[in-house]
């Protein structure tokens, strides 16, 4: 199956695209785009892979669903388009970066600048129906993104995995903790973060300290 995904990923995930579940997933997604309003726009479904090649990946941030509001989702987990108000979880991420590293909260919630530095902003499910959170779960995306995580864990070394919330932590069970750094925290959503376990975790400075220790360039958060 010819999937339009960045070549560095295509070579490593080619076998996945030939599996029956992925064929069924493609048919489901095509039908959904033809009959409903789906986010992100079709050309941005694999944006996380287009903006961050396999070779460049040194940090992985796992999300769950794309945002399901108008003009929010851009194919990068937790990220929104320029000019769109940052959702509560993203606001809390920026607050923690400010407290951790002294970096002012940015005006834009577009995290493409992170992706360009080697941060794979990966949602578990890559598409969603407008105003219907979770509407594309259990259709095959989770199996695909599990394969992506396993590929990174097995074929790379010294990657930082940021697992926020139980969902991400469960999904990260396939990661080899002897080869990579796994950092866990509560989810940055207000429902979780405001009860402790998110603010003060200092994941961003820990990530950079680890990368520097491994001879890699730190992320400009």
PDB file of C-alpha atoms in Angstrom:
ATOM      1  CA  UNK A   1       0.000   0.000   0.000  1.00  0.00           C
ATOM      2  CA  UNK A   2       1.402   3.411  -0.958  1.00  0.00           C
ATOM      3  CA  UNK A   3       1.012   5.568   2.145  1.00  0.00           C
ATOM      4  CA  UNK A   4       2.057   9.212   1.877  1.00  0.00           C
ATOM      5  CA  UNK A   5       4.439   9.397   4.800  1.00  0.00           C
ATOM      6  CA  UNK A   6       7.998  10.713   5.093  1.00  0.00           C
ATOM      7  CA  UNK A   7      10.491   8.341   3.483  1.00  0.00           C
ATOM      8  CA  UNK A   8      12.572   7.843   6.631  1.00  0.00           C
ATOM      9  CA  UNK A   9       9.503   6.389   8.329  1.00  0.00           C
ATOM     10  CA  UNK A  10       8.053   4.666   5.283  1.00  0.00           C
ATOM     11  CA  UNK A  11      11.036   2.353   4.952  1.00  0.00           C
ATOM     12  CA  UNK A  12      10.736   1.231   8.565  1.00  0.00           C
ATOM     13  CA  UNK A  13       6.949   0.906   8.679  1.00  0.00           C
ATOM     14  CA  UNK A  14       6.402  -0.643   5.243  1.00  0.00           C
ATOM     15  CA  UNK A  15       5.409  -4.019   6.688  1.00  0.00           C
ATOM     16  CA  UNK A  16       2.793  -2.338   8.884  1.00  0.00           C
ATOM     17  CA  UNK A  17       1.091  -0.774   5.863  1.00  0.00           C
ATOM     18  CA  UNK A  18       0.540  -4.223   4.344  1.00  0.00           C
ATOM     19  CA  UNK A  19      -1.272  -5.681   7.347  1.00  0.00           C
ATOM     20  CA  UNK A  20      -5.044  -6.263   7.099  1.00  0.00           C
ATOM     21  CA  UNK A  21      -5.854  -3.916   9.988  1.00  0.00           C
ATOM     22  CA  UNK A  22      -4.156  -1.031   8.193  1.00  0.00           C
ATOM     23  CA  UNK A  23      -6.055  -1.700   4.968  1.00  0.00           C
ATOM     24  CA  UNK A  24      -9.288  -1.575   6.964  1.00  0.00           C
ATOM     25  CA  UNK A  25      -8.134   1.593   8.737  1.00  0.00           C
ATOM     26  CA  UNK A  26      -7.448   3.348   5.435  1.00  0.00           C
ATOM     27  CA  UNK A  27     -10.929   2.500   4.155  1.00  0.00           C
ATOM     28  CA  UNK A  28     -12.501   3.744   7.384  1.00  0.00           C
ATOM     29  CA  UNK A  29     -10.564   7.017   7.316  1.00  0.00           C
ATOM     30  CA  UNK A  30     -11.291   7.636   3.627  1.00  0.00           C
ATOM     31  CA  UNK A  31     -15.006   7.141   4.216  1.00  0.00           C
ATOM     32  CA  UNK A  32     -14.966   9.408   7.256  1.00  0.00           C
ATOM     33  CA  UNK A  33     -13.309  12.266   5.355  1.00  0.00           C
ATOM     34  CA  UNK A  34     -15.831  11.796   2.537  1.00  0.00           C
ATOM     35  CA  UNK A  35     -18.891  11.897   4.781  1.00  0.00           C
ATOM     36  CA  UNK A  36     -17.981  13.937   7.894  1.00  0.00           C
ATOM     37  CA  UNK A  37     -15.834  16.837   9.050  1.00  0.00           C
ATOM     38  CA  UNK A  38     -12.596  15.250  10.217  1.00  0.00           C
ATOM     39  CA  UNK A  39      -9.510  16.748  11.860  1.00  0.00           C
ATOM     40  CA  UNK A  40      -6.740  17.349  11.089  1.00  0.00           C
ATOM     41  CA  UNK A  41      -6.980  18.123   7.355  1.00  0.00           C
ATOM     42  CA  UNK A  42      -6.090  15.031   5.355  1.00  0.00           C
ATOM     43  CA  UNK A  43      -2.722  16.368   4.246  1.00  0.00           C
ATOM     44  CA  UNK A  44      -1.675  16.724   7.912  1.00  0.00           C
ATOM     45  CA  UNK A  45      -2.553  13.228   9.157  1.00  0.00           C
ATOM     46  CA  UNK A  46       1.123  12.236   9.135  1.00  0.00           C
ATOM     47  CA  UNK A  47       2.461  15.717   9.917  1.00  0.00           C
ATOM     48  CA  UNK A  48       4.327  14.491  13.011  1.00  0.00           C
ATOM     49  CA  UNK A  49       6.393  12.198  10.777  1.00  0.00           C
ATOM     50  CA  UNK A  50       6.860  14.813   8.052  1.00  0.00           C
ATOM     51  CA  UNK A  51       8.220  17.365  10.519  1.00  0.00           C
ATOM     52  CA  UNK A  52      10.427  14.953  12.480  1.00  0.00           C
ATOM     53  CA  UNK A  53      12.335  12.248  10.626  1.00  0.00           C
ATOM     54  CA  UNK A  54      13.211   8.905  12.173  1.00  0.00           C
ATOM     55  CA  UNK A  55      16.895   9.793  12.217  1.00  0.00           C
ATOM     56  CA  UNK A  56      16.277  13.153  13.906  1.00  0.00           C
ATOM     57  CA  UNK A  57      13.934  11.833  16.593  1.00  0.00           C
ATOM     58  CA  UNK A  58      15.418  12.268  20.063  1.00  0.00           C
ATOM     59  CA  UNK A  59      12.297  13.041  22.130  1.00  0.00           C
ATOM     60  CA  UNK A  60       8.813  11.519  21.877  1.00  0.00           C
ATOM     61  CA  UNK A  61       5.746  13.154  23.445  1.00  0.00           C
ATOM     62  CA  UNK A  62       2.711  10.870  23.404  1.00  0.00           C
ATOM     63  CA  UNK A  63      -0.767  12.336  23.107  1.00  0.00           C
ATOM     64  CA  UNK A  64      -4.131  10.643  22.705  1.00  0.00           C
ATOM     65  CA  UNK A  65      -6.557  12.205  20.171  1.00  0.00           C
ATOM     66  CA  UNK A  66      -6.161  15.202  17.876  1.00  0.00           C
ATOM     67  CA  UNK A  67      -8.086  18.284  19.021  1.00  0.00           C
ATOM     68  CA  UNK A  68     -11.636  18.140  17.658  1.00  0.00           C
ATOM     69  CA  UNK A  69     -12.379  21.886  17.456  1.00  0.00           C
ATOM     70  CA  UNK A  70     -12.329  24.083  14.343  1.00  0.00           C
ATOM     71  CA  UNK A  71      -8.800  24.833  13.048  1.00  0.00           C
ATOM     72  CA  UNK A  72      -7.125  23.408  16.158  1.00  0.00           C
ATOM     73  CA  UNK A  73      -5.497  20.133  15.085  1.00  0.00           C
ATOM     74  CA  UNK A  74      -2.364  20.274  12.940  1.00  0.00           C
ATOM     75  CA  UNK A  75      -1.176  16.674  13.204  1.00  0.00           C
ATOM     76  CA  UNK A  76       1.191  17.290  16.130  1.00  0.00           C
ATOM     77  CA  UNK A  77       0.216  16.148  19.634  1.00  0.00           C
ATOM     78  CA  UNK A  78      -0.751  18.970  22.016  1.00  0.00           C
ATOM     79  CA  UNK A  79      -0.082  21.534  19.245  1.00  0.00           C
ATOM     80  CA  UNK A  80      -2.538  24.001  17.690  1.00  0.00           C
ATOM     81  CA  UNK A  81      -2.323  26.206  14.627  1.00  0.00           C
ATOM     82  CA  UNK A  82      -0.992  29.754  14.832  1.00  0.00           C
ATOM     83  CA  UNK A  83      -3.702  32.167  15.906  1.00  0.00           C
ATOM     84  CA  UNK A  84      -5.654  29.520  17.822  1.00  0.00           C
ATOM     85  CA  UNK A  85      -5.987  29.887  21.591  1.00  0.00           C
ATOM     86  CA  UNK A  86      -3.906  27.306  23.428  1.00  0.00           C
ATOM     87  CA  UNK A  87      -6.112  24.622  25.048  1.00  0.00           C
ATOM     88  CA  UNK A  88      -5.845  24.137  28.829  1.00  0.00           C
ATOM     89  CA  UNK A  89      -3.391  21.216  28.657  1.00  0.00           C
ATOM     90  CA  UNK A  90      -1.038  23.165  26.422  1.00  0.00           C
ATOM     91  CA  UNK A  91      -1.270  26.190  28.704  1.00  0.00           C
ATOM     92  CA  UNK A  92      -0.176  23.984  31.600  1.00  0.00           C
ATOM     93  CA  UNK A  93       2.713  22.616  29.533  1.00  0.00           C
ATOM     94  CA  UNK A  94       3.899  26.150  28.855  1.00  0.00           C
ATOM     95  CA  UNK A  95       3.522  27.087  32.547  1.00  0.00           C
ATOM     96  CA  UNK A  96       5.695  24.154  33.577  1.00  0.00           C
ATOM     97  CA  UNK A  97       8.330  25.123  30.993  1.00  0.00           C
ATOM     98  CA  UNK A  98       8.277  28.667  32.377  1.00  0.00           C
ATOM     99  CA  UNK A  99       8.686  27.431  35.945  1.00  0.00           C
ATOM    100  CA  UNK A 100      11.288  24.813  34.990  1.00  0.00           C
ATOM    101  CA  UNK A 101      13.463  26.765  32.558  1.00  0.00           C
ATOM    102  CA  UNK A 102      12.407  30.395  32.921  1.00  0.00           C
ATOM    103  CA  UNK A 103      11.139  30.544  29.342  1.00  0.00           C
ATOM    104  CA  UNK A 104       8.199  32.961  28.922  1.00  0.00           C
ATOM    105  CA  UNK A 105       4.864  31.502  27.799  1.00  0.00           C
ATOM    106  CA  UNK A 106       4.782  31.918  23.990  1.00  0.00           C
ATOM    107  CA  UNK A 107       2.031  33.677  22.073  1.00  0.00           C
ATOM    108  CA  UNK A 108       1.577  30.737  19.704  1.00  0.00           C
ATOM    109  CA  UNK A 109       0.655  27.166  20.625  1.00  0.00           C
ATOM    110  CA  UNK A 110       2.097  25.818  17.373  1.00  0.00           C
ATOM    111  CA  UNK A 111       4.736  23.279  18.415  1.00  0.00           C
ATOM    112  CA  UNK A 112       6.206  22.809  14.960  1.00  0.00           C
ATOM    113  CA  UNK A 113       9.373  24.455  16.270  1.00  0.00           C
ATOM    114  CA  UNK A 114       9.796  21.487  18.631  1.00  0.00           C
ATOM    115  CA  UNK A 115       9.207  18.960  15.867  1.00  0.00           C
ATOM    116  CA  UNK A 116      11.883  20.641  13.762  1.00  0.00           C
ATOM    117  CA  UNK A 117      14.363  19.983  16.575  1.00  0.00           C
ATOM    118  CA  UNK A 118      13.685  16.256  16.825  1.00  0.00           C
ATOM    119  CA  UNK A 119      10.594  16.052  19.039  1.00  0.00           C
ATOM    120  CA  UNK A 120       8.120  13.511  17.657  1.00  0.00           C
ATOM    121  CA  UNK A 121       4.699  14.818  18.704  1.00  0.00           C
ATOM    122  CA  UNK A 122       2.760  11.580  18.335  1.00  0.00           C
ATOM    123  CA  UNK A 123      -0.936  11.109  19.017  1.00  0.00           C
ATOM    124  CA  UNK A 124      -2.160   7.570  19.598  1.00  0.00           C
ATOM    125  CA  UNK A 125      -5.071   8.191  17.217  1.00  0.00           C
ATOM    126  CA  UNK A 126      -4.231  10.362  14.220  1.00  0.00           C
ATOM    127  CA  UNK A 127      -7.731  11.463  13.189  1.00  0.00           C
ATOM    128  CA  UNK A 128     -10.978  12.477  14.877  1.00  0.00           C
ATOM    129  CA  UNK A 129     -14.504  13.534  13.931  1.00  0.00           C
ATOM    130  CA  UNK A 130     -15.367  17.181  14.587  1.00  0.00           C
ATOM    131  CA  UNK A 131     -16.713  17.760  18.112  1.00  0.00           C
ATOM    132  CA  UNK A 132     -16.565  14.033  18.915  1.00  0.00           C
ATOM    133  CA  UNK A 133     -13.594  13.191  21.111  1.00  0.00           C
ATOM    134  CA  UNK A 134     -12.461   9.597  20.751  1.00  0.00           C
ATOM    135  CA  UNK A 135     -14.584   8.990  17.666  1.00  0.00           C
ATOM    136  CA  UNK A 136     -11.734   7.337  15.716  1.00  0.00           C
ATOM    137  CA  UNK A 137     -10.409   5.194  18.534  1.00  0.00           C
ATOM    138  CA  UNK A 138     -10.296   1.400  18.169  1.00  0.00           C
ATOM    139  CA  UNK A 139     -10.229   1.563  14.372  1.00  0.00           C
ATOM    140  CA  UNK A 140      -6.560   0.601  13.983  1.00  0.00           C
ATOM    141  CA  UNK A 141      -4.636   3.796  14.700  1.00  0.00           C
ATOM    142  CA  UNK A 142      -3.539   2.525  18.121  1.00  0.00           C
ATOM    143  CA  UNK A 143      -1.957  -0.589  16.581  1.00  0.00           C
ATOM    144  CA  UNK A 144      -0.102   1.588  14.086  1.00  0.00           C
ATOM    145  CA  UNK A 145       1.242   4.018  16.677  1.00  0.00           C
ATOM    146  CA  UNK A 146       2.207   1.106  18.947  1.00  0.00           C
ATOM    147  CA  UNK A 147       4.325  -0.135  16.040  1.00  0.00           C
ATOM    148  CA  UNK A 148       5.912   3.318  15.705  1.00  0.00           C
ATOM    149  CA  UNK A 149       6.861   3.377  19.396  1.00  0.00           C
ATOM    150  CA  UNK A 150       8.245  -0.146  19.225  1.00  0.00           C
ATOM    151  CA  UNK A 151      10.244   0.756  16.103  1.00  0.00           C
ATOM    152  CA  UNK A 152      11.840   3.721  17.858  1.00  0.00           C
ATOM    153  CA  UNK A 153      12.556   1.720  21.000  1.00  0.00           C
ATOM    154  CA  UNK A 154      14.186  -1.151  19.110  1.00  0.00           C
ATOM    155  CA  UNK A 155      16.039   0.731  16.378  1.00  0.00           C
ATOM    156  CA  UNK A 156      17.241   3.835  18.197  1.00  0.00           C
ATOM    157  CA  UNK A 157      19.237   4.611  21.339  1.00  0.00           C
ATOM    158  CA  UNK A 158      19.008   7.354  23.985  1.00  0.00           C
ATOM    159  CA  UNK A 159      15.563   8.719  23.108  1.00  0.00           C
ATOM    160  CA  UNK A 160      13.569  10.564  25.796  1.00  0.00           C
ATOM    161  CA  UNK A 161       9.955   9.419  26.084  1.00  0.00           C
ATOM    162  CA  UNK A 162       7.595  11.821  27.884  1.00  0.00           C
ATOM    163  CA  UNK A 163       4.582   9.869  29.084  1.00  0.00           C
ATOM    164  CA  UNK A 164       1.932  12.098  30.631  1.00  0.00           C
ATOM    165  CA  UNK A 165      -1.104  10.405  32.132  1.00  0.00           C
ATOM    166  CA  UNK A 166      -2.074   6.756  32.496  1.00  0.00           C
ATOM    167  CA  UNK A 167      -3.046   6.340  28.850  1.00  0.00           C
ATOM    168  CA  UNK A 168       0.406   7.359  27.588  1.00  0.00           C
ATOM    169  CA  UNK A 169       2.137   5.346  30.295  1.00  0.00           C
ATOM    170  CA  UNK A 170       0.217   2.186  29.398  1.00  0.00           C
ATOM    171  CA  UNK A 171       0.998   2.732  25.725  1.00  0.00           C
ATOM    172  CA  UNK A 172       4.673   3.146  26.566  1.00  0.00           C
ATOM    173  CA  UNK A 173       4.925  -0.324  28.081  1.00  0.00           C
ATOM    174  CA  UNK A 174       6.820  -1.561  24.986  1.00  0.00           C
ATOM    175  CA  UNK A 175       9.675   0.938  25.476  1.00  0.00           C
ATOM    176  CA  UNK A 176      13.033  -0.496  26.538  1.00  0.00           C
ATOM    177  CA  UNK A 177      13.955   1.529  29.631  1.00  0.00           C
ATOM    178  CA  UNK A 178      17.548   0.236  29.552  1.00  0.00           C
ATOM    179  CA  UNK A 179      18.190   2.036  26.240  1.00  0.00           C
ATOM    180  CA  UNK A 180      16.071   5.158  26.665  1.00  0.00           C
ATOM    181  CA  UNK A 181      14.952   7.676  29.282  1.00  0.00           C
ATOM    182  CA  UNK A 182      11.297   7.351  30.266  1.00  0.00           C
ATOM    183  CA  UNK A 183       9.785  10.269  32.203  1.00  0.00           C
ATOM    184  CA  UNK A 184       6.283   9.888  33.642  1.00  0.00           C
ATOM    185  CA  UNK A 185       3.899  12.449  35.119  1.00  0.00           C
ATOM    186  CA  UNK A 186       0.227  13.191  35.542  1.00  0.00           C
ATOM    187  CA  UNK A 187      -1.487  14.484  32.417  1.00  0.00           C
ATOM    188  CA  UNK A 188      -1.213  18.291  32.035  1.00  0.00           C
ATOM    189  CA  UNK A 189      -4.987  18.694  31.688  1.00  0.00           C
ATOM    190  CA  UNK A 190      -6.458  20.827  34.514  1.00  0.00           C
ATOM    191  CA  UNK A 191      -8.441  17.857  35.852  1.00  0.00           C
ATOM    192  CA  UNK A 192      -5.203  16.018  36.600  1.00  0.00           C
ATOM    193  CA  UNK A 193      -2.555  18.741  36.873  1.00  0.00           C
ATOM    194  CA  UNK A 194      -4.370  20.809  39.461  1.00  0.00           C
ATOM    195  CA  UNK A 195      -4.310  17.901  41.912  1.00  0.00           C
ATOM    196  CA  UNK A 196      -0.540  17.477  41.833  1.00  0.00           C
ATOM    197  CA  UNK A 197       1.826  15.368  39.807  1.00  0.00           C
ATOM    198  CA  UNK A 198       2.309  17.693  36.843  1.00  0.00           C
ATOM    199  CA  UNK A 199       3.684  21.019  38.017  1.00  0.00           C
ATOM    200  CA  UNK A 200       7.206  20.763  39.366  1.00  0.00           C
ATOM    201  CA  UNK A 201       8.114  17.566  37.533  1.00  0.00           C
ATOM    202  CA  UNK A 202      10.809  19.425  35.553  1.00  0.00           C
ATOM    203  CA  UNK A 203      10.599  17.077  32.591  1.00  0.00           C
ATOM    204  CA  UNK A 204      11.934  19.697  30.212  1.00  0.00           C
ATOM    205  CA  UNK A 205      15.175  20.377  32.067  1.00  0.00           C
ATOM    206  CA  UNK A 206      15.576  16.634  32.735  1.00  0.00           C
ATOM    207  CA  UNK A 207      15.188  15.962  29.016  1.00  0.00           C
ATOM    208  CA  UNK A 208      17.831  18.514  28.097  1.00  0.00           C
ATOM    209  CA  UNK A 209      20.245  17.329  30.782  1.00  0.00           C
ATOM    210  CA  UNK A 210      19.942  13.788  29.432  1.00  0.00           C
ATOM    211  CA  UNK A 211      20.445  14.850  25.817  1.00  0.00           C
ATOM    212  CA  UNK A 212      23.500  16.931  26.714  1.00  0.00           C
ATOM    213  CA  UNK A 213      24.917  14.008  28.709  1.00  0.00           C
ATOM    214  CA  UNK A 214      24.540  11.834  25.599  1.00  0.00           C
ATOM    215  CA  UNK A 215      26.307  14.381  23.404  1.00  0.00           C
ATOM    216  CA  UNK A 216      23.090  15.558  21.735  1.00  0.00           C
ATOM    217  CA  UNK A 217      21.831  19.102  21.230  1.00  0.00           C
ATOM    218  CA  UNK A 218      19.211  20.102  23.818  1.00  0.00           C
ATOM    219  CA  UNK A 219      15.730  21.239  22.808  1.00  0.00           C
ATOM    220  CA  UNK A 220      14.904  24.942  22.736  1.00  0.00           C
ATOM    221  CA  UNK A 221      11.557  24.618  24.439  1.00  0.00           C
TER     222      UNK A 221
END
